[in-house]
Coordinates of C-alpha atoms and ligand atoms in Angstrom, one line a residue:
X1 CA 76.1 229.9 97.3
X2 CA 77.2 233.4 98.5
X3 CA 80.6 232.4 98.8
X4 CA 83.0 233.6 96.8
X5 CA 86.1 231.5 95.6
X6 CA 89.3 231.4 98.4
X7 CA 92.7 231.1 96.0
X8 CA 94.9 231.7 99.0
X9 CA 95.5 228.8 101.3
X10 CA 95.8 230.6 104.6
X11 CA 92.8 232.2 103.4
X12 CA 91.4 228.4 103.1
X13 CA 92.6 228.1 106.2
X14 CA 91.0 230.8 108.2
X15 CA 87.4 230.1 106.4
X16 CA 87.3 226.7 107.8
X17 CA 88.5 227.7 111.3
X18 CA 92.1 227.9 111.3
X19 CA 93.9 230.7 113.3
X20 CA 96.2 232.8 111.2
X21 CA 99.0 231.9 113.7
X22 CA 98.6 228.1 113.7
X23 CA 98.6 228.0 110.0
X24 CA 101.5 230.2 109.6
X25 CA 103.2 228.2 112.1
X26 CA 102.4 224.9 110.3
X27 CA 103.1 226.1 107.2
X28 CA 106.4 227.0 108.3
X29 CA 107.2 223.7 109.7
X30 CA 106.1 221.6 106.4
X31 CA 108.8 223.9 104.1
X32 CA 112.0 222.1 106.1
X33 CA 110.3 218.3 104.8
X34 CA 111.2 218.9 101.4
X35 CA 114.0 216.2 101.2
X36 CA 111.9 213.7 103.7
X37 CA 109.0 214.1 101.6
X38 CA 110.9 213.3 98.0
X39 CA 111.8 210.5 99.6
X40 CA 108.3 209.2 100.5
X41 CA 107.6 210.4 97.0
X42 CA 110.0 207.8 96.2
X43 CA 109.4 204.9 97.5
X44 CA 105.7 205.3 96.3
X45 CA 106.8 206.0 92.6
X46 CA 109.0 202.2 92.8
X47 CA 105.8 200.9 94.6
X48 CA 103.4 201.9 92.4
X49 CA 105.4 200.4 89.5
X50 CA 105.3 197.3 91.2
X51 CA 101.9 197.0 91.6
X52 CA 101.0 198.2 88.4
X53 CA 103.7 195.5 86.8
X54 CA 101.8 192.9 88.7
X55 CA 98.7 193.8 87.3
X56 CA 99.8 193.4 83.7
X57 CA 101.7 190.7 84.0
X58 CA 98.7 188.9 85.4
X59 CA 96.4 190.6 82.9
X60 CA 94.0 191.8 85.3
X61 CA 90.6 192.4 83.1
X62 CA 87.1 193.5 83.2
X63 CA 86.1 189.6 84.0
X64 CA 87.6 189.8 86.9
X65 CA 85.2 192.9 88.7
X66 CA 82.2 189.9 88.2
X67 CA 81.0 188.7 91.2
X68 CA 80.7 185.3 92.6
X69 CA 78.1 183.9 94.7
X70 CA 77.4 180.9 96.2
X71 CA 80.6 178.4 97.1
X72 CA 82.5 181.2 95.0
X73 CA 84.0 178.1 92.7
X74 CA 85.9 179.6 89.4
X75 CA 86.0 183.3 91.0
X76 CA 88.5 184.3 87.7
X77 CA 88.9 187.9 90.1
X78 CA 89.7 186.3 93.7
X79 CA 92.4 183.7 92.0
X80 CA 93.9 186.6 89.8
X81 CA 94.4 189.3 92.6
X82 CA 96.1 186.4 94.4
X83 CA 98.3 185.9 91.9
X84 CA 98.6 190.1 91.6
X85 CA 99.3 190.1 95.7
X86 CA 102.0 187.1 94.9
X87 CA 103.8 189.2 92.7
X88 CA 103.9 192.2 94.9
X89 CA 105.7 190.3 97.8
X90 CA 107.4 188.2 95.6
X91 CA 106.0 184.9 96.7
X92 CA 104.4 181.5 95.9
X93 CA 101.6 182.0 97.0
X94 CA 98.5 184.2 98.1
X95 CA 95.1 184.4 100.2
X96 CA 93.3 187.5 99.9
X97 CA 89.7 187.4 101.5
X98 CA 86.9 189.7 102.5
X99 CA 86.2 185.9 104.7
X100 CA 89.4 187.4 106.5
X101 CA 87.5 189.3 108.4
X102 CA 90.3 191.7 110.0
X103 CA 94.6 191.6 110.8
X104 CA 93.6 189.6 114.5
X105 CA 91.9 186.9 112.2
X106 CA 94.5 186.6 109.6
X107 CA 97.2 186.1 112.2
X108 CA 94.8 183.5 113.6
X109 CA 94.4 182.0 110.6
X110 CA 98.1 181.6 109.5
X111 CA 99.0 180.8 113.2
X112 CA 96.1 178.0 114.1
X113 CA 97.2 176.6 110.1
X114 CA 100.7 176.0 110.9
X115 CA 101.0 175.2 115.0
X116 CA 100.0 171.7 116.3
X117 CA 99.6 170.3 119.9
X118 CA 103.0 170.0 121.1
X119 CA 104.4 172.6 119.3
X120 CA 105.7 175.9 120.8
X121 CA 105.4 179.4 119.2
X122 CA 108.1 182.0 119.8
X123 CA 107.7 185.9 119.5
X124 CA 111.9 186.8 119.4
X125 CA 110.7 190.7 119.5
X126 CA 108.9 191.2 122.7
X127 CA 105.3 191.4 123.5
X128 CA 103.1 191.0 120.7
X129 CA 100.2 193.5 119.6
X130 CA 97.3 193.5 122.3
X131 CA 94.9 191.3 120.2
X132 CA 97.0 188.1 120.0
X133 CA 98.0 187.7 123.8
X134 CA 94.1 186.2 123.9
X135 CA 94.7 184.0 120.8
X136 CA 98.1 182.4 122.3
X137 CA 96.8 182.6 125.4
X138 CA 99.1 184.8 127.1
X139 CA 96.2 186.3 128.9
X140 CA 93.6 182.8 129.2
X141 CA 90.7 183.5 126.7
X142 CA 88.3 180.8 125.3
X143 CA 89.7 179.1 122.2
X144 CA 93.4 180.3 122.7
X145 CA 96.5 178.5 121.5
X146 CA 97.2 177.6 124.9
X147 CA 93.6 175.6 125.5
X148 CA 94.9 173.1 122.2
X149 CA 98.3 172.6 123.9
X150 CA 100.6 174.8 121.8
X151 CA 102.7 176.8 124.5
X152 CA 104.6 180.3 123.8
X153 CA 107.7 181.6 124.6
X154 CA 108.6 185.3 123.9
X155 CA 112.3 187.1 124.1
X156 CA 112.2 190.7 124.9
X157 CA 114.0 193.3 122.8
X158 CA 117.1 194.4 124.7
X159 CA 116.9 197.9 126.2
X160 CA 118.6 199.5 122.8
X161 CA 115.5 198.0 120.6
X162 CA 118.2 195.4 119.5
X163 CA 117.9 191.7 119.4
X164 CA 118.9 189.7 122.1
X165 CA 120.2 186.9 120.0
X166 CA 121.8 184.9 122.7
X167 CA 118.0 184.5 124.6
X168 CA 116.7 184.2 121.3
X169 CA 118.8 180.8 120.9
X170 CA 118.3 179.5 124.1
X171 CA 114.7 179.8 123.5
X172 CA 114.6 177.3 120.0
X173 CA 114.4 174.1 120.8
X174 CA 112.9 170.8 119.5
X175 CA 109.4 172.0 119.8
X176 CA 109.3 175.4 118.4
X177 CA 107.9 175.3 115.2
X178 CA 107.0 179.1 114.1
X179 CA 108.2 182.6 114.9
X180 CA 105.8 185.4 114.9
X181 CA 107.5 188.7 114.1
X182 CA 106.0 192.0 114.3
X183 CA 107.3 194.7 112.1
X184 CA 105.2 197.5 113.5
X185 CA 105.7 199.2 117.0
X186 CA 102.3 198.9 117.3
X187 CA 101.5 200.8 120.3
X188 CA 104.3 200.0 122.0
X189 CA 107.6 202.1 122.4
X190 CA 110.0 200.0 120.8
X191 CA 110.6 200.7 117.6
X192 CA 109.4 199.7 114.3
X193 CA 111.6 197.1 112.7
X194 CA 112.6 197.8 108.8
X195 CA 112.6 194.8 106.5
X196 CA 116.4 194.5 106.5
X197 CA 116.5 194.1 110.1
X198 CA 113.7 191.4 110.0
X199 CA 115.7 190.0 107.7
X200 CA 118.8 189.5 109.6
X201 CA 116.7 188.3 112.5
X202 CA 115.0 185.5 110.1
X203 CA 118.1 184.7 109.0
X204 CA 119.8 184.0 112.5
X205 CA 116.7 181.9 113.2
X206 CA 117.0 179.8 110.3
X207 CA 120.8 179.4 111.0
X208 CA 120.0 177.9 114.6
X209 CA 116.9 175.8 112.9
X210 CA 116.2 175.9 109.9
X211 CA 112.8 174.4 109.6
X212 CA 111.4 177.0 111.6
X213 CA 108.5 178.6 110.1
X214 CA 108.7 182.9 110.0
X215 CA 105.8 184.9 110.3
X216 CA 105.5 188.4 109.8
X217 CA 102.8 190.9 111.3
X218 CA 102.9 192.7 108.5
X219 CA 100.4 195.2 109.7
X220 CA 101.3 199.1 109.0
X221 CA 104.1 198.3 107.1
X222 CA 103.2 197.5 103.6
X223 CA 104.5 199.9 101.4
X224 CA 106.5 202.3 103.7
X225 CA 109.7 200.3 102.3
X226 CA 110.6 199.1 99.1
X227 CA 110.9 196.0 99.7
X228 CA 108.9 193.6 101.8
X229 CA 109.5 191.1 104.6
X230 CA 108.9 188.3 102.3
X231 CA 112.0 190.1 100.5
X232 CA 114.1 189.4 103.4
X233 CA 113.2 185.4 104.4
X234 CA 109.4 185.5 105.7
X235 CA 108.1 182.2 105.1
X236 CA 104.6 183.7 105.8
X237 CA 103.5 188.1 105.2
X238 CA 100.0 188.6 107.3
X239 CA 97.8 192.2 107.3
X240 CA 94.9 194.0 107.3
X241 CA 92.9 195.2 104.2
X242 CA 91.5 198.0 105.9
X243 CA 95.0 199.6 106.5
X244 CA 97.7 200.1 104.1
X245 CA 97.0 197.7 101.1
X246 CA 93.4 198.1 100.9
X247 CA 94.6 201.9 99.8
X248 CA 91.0 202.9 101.4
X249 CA 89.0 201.3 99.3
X250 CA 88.7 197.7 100.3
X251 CA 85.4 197.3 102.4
X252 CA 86.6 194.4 104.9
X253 CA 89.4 191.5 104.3
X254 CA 93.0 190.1 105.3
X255 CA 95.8 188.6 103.5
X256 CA 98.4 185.9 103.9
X257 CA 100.8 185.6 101.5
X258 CA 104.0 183.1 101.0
X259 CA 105.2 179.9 100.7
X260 CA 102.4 177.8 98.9
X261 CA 102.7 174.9 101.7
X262 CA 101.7 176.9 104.6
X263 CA 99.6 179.3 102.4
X264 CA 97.4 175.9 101.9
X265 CA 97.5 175.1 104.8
X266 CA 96.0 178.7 105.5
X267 CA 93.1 178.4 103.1
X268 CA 92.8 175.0 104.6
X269 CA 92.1 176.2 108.1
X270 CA 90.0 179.1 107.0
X271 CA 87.8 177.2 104.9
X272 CA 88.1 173.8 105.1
X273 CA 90.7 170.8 104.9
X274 CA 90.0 169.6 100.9
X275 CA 88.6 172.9 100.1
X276 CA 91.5 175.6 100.7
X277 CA 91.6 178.2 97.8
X278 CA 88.6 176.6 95.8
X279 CA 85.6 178.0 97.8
X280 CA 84.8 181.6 99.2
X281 CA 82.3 183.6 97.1
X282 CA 83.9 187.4 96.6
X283 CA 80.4 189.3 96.2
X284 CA 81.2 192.0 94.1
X285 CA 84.5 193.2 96.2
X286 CA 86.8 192.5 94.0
X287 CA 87.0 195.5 91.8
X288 CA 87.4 197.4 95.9
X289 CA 90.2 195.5 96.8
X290 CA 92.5 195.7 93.1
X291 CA 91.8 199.5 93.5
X292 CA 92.6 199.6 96.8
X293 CA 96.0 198.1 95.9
X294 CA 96.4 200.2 93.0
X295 CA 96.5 203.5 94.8
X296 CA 97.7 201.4 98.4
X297 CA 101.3 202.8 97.4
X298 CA 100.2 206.7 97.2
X299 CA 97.3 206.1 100.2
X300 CA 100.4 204.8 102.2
X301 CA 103.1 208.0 101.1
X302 CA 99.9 210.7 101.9
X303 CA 99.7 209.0 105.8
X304 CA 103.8 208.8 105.8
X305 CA 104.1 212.4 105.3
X306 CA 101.4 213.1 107.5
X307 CA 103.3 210.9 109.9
X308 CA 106.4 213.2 109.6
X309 CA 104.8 216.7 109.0
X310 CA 103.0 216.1 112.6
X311 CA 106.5 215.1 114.1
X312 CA 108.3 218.7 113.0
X313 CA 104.9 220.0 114.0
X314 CA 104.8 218.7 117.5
X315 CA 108.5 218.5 118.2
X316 CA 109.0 222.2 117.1
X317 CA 106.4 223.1 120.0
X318 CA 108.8 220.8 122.7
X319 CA 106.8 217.8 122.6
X320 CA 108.0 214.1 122.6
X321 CA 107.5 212.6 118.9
X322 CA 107.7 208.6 118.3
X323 CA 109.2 208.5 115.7
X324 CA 111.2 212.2 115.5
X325 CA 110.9 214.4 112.2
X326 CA 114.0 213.2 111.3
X327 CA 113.9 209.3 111.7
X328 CA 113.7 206.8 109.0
X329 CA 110.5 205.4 109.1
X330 CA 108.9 201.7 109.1
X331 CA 105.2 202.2 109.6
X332 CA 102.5 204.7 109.5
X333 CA 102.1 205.3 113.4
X334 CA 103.2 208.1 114.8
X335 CA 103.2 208.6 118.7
X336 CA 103.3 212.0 120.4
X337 CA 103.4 212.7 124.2
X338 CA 100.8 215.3 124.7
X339 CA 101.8 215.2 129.0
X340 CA 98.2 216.5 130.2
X341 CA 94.8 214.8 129.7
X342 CA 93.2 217.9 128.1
X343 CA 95.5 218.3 125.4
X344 CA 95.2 214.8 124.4
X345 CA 91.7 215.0 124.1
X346 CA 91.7 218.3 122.3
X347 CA 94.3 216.7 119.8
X348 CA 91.3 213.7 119.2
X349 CA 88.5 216.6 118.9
X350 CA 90.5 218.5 116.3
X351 CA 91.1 214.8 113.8
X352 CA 87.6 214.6 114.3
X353 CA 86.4 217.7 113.2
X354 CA 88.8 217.4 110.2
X355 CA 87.5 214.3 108.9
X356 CA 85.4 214.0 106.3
X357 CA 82.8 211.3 108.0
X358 CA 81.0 212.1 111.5
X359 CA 82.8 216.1 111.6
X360 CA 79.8 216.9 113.6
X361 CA 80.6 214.3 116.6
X362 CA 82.7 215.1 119.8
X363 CA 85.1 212.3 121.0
X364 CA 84.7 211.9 124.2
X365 CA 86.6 209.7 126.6
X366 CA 85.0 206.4 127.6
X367 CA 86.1 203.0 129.2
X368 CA 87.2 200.5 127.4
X369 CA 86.8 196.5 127.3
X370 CA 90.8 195.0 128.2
X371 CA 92.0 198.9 128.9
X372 CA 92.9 200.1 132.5
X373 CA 91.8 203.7 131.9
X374 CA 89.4 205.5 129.8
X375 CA 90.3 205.7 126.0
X376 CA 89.5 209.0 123.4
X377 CA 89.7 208.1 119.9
X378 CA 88.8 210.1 117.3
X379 CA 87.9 208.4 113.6
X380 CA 85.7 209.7 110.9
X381 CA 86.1 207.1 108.0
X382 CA 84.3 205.9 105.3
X383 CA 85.1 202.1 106.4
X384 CA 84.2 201.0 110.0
X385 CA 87.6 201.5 111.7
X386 CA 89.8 202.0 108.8
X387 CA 92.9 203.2 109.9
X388 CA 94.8 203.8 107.0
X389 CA 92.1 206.5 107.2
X390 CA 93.1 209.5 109.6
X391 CA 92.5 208.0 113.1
X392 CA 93.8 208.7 116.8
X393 CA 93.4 207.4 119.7
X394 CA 95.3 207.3 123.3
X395 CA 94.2 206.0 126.5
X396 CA 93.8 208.9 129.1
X397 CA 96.8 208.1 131.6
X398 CA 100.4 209.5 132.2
X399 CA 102.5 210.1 129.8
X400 CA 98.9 210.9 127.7
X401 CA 100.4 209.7 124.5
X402 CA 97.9 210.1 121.2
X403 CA 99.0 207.5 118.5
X404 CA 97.6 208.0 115.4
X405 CA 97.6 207.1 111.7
X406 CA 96.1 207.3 108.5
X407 CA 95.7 210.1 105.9
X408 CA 93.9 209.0 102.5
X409 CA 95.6 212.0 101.0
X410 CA 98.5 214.1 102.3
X411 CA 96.3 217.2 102.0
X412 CA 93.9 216.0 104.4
X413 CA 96.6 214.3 106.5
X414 CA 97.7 218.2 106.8
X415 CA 94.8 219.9 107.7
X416 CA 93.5 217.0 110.4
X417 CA 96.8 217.8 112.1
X418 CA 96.4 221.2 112.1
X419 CA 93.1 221.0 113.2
X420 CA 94.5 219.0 116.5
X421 CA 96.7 222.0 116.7
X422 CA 93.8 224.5 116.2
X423 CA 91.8 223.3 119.5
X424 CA 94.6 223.2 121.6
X425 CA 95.9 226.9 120.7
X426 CA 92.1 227.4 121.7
X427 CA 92.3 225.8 124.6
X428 CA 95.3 227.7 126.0
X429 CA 97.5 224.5 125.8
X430 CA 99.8 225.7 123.4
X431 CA 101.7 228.9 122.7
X432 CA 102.8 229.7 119.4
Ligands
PLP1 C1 96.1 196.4 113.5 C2 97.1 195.4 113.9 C3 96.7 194.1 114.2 C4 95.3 193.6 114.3 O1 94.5 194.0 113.2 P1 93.0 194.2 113.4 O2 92.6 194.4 112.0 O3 92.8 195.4 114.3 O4 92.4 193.0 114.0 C5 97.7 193.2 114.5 N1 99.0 193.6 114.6 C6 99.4 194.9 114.3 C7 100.8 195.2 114.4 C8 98.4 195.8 114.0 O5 98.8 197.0 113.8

């Protein structure tokens, strides 16, 4: 230990490989977020508050950190943190399981609990994220929607990212039982829908038929707003515990929460029909996923503003930024247009060697399973493909776009972006 203490944080910086330049150049950029960044500040303060409300009101204690083995009967933790997520989103109802094995299989779950033969699903916001076409059966795949008789229709966004309300109505008819709504972008280049806008969407749908049953892909979203989808009319909210309200820490799981009919019916199609909620051993998770939700609020701000900083970054240097620095913001993903295959790559190679897992290990291009082109992705997390843990990625064709989200903590979130910076000033593919 011949080092001596750095105080200075360009001095940081340098020590771990940052040119003067870039830093200086980065720095620069981050003093103009000031107002952006009280604002993310903000909403996570009103979030926090509301989890923490949740927790005392359903006197979350040490009981409930005991595992369960076994058929998991009388978990005291699993029912409680239900009844915590249920009074974050403000519903009747939760399922919370580490048996939820990712976001695909929650949608799954809350789709194949609701939909019957006969009965026709509608997606009134375009294409739906990559992972579900197989499940309807958009593209034929073993065990689809399609293969139990359940057909889909799907109403595109109009070319403004606005609803096209009229197609939207022509669309409901006697056999359309549920709407799937996805609030996140995704990666897609529409835009991220905010909660009030889902809202008036769910409304209008209930106004043509009201029985309908609303589904948001809640995925990315939770906790970038104040409020929730569930706030605004969603019969059913559906995510991933490995991004935003697992807050990092939650090892594997899913959620569904909302109306306690088709929540049952939920539990009933994961577990079993007469079983539901009563079975499903949490061994020794528990006390992962209520501290997960616990910081989820601040994990979320610290990618947000990573999310933003990386916009005035990019966008300062002439590059295309999805959303812009200036934007209001639904989700965590941010999309820039890197144009050339070498900087999108470098950009990977730089989040990489910032992260805290796997700094060591290149990215390197690679086909793909259901991709047309090679994909770089670059992801050093403590969970297996946690991405509310920095993580990039981008398929290596025209416009070479990276998408990328995440940041534990805004500090790291800052210096994985510079970083991506860093190895394209080295490369030659930026001037600053
Ligand atoms: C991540 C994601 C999913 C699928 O989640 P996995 O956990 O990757 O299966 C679905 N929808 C959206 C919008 C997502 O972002």
């Amino acid at each position: 230990m011949t080092d001596k203490p750095i105080e200075n944080i360009e001095d940081i910086y340098e020590k771990m490989g940052i040119s003067r330049k870039v830093a200086d150049y980065c720095l620069r950029a981050e003093k103009k977020l000031s107002d952006r960044f009280s604002e993310a500040d903000r909403v996570a303060e009103i979030n926090q508050l509301k989890v923490l409300d949740a927790f005392r009101q359903c006197k979350v204690s040490e009981a409930c950190f005991m595992p369960s083995t076994g058929y998991g009967y009388n978990d005291l933790g699993r029912d409680t943190l239900e009844e915590v997520y249920s009074r974050v989103f403000h519903t009747e109802s939760s399922l919370v399981r580490p048996q939820i094995t990712c976001g695909t299989h929650a949608l799954t779950v809350a789709l194949s609990a609701i939909l019957r033969p006969g009965n026709e699903l509608l997606s009134p916001v375009g294409k739906p994220y990559d992972t579900l076409e197989g499940i309807i059966g958009i593209t034929p795949s073993a065990g689809s929607l399609a293969e139990f008789g359940i057909t889909y229709k799907q109403a595109d966004l109009l070319p403004d990212g606005s609803f096209d309300y009229e197609k939207i109505r022509s669309l409901i008819n006697s056999r359309t039982k549920m709407v799937t709504i996805q609030r996140s972008k995704g990666y897609q280049t529409r835009p991220t829908l905010s909660v009030e806008k889902i809202g008036e969407l769910i409304s209008f749908i209930k106004s043509v038929k009201p029985d309908v049953v609303c589904m948001v892909d809640n995925c990315y979203g939770e906790f970038v707003e104040t409020i929730e989808p569930s706030d605004a009319g969603a019969d059913l909210c559906v995510g991933s515990l490995i991004k935003n309200p697992g807050g990092g820490l939650a090892p594997t799981g899913g959620y569904i929460t909302g109306k306690k009919e088709y929540v049952d019916l939920c539990a009933y199609r994961l577990t079993a029909p007469g079983l539901g909620k009563e079975v499903g051993a949490s061994l020794g998770i528990n006390t992962a996923l209520y501290q997960g939700l616990f910081l989820a609020p601040t994990v979320t701000a610290s990618a947000l503003k990573g999310a933003i900083f990386s916009a005035a970054v990019f966008e300062g240097l002439g590059y295309r930024c999805i959303p812009d620095a200036t934007e209001p913001r639904y989700d965590i993903i941010q999309s820039i247009v890197l144009n050339k295959p070498e900087a999108l790559i470098a950009f990977c190679k730089g989040i990489q060697a910032a992260a805290p897992i796997d700094s060591h290990v290149v990215p390197e291009p690679w086909p793909m399973p259901g991709y047309q082109s090679d994909v770089i992705m670059a992801a050093g997390a403590f969970v297996q493909g946690a991405s509310i843990e920095l993580s990039a990625d981008g398929p290596l064709t025209e416009p070479y776009a990276v998408y990328f989200q995440g940041g534990l903590t805004w500090y790291h979130a800052k210096f994985g972006i510079i970083m991506a910076l860093q190895k394209m000033f080295e490369e030659k593919l930026i001037s600053i």
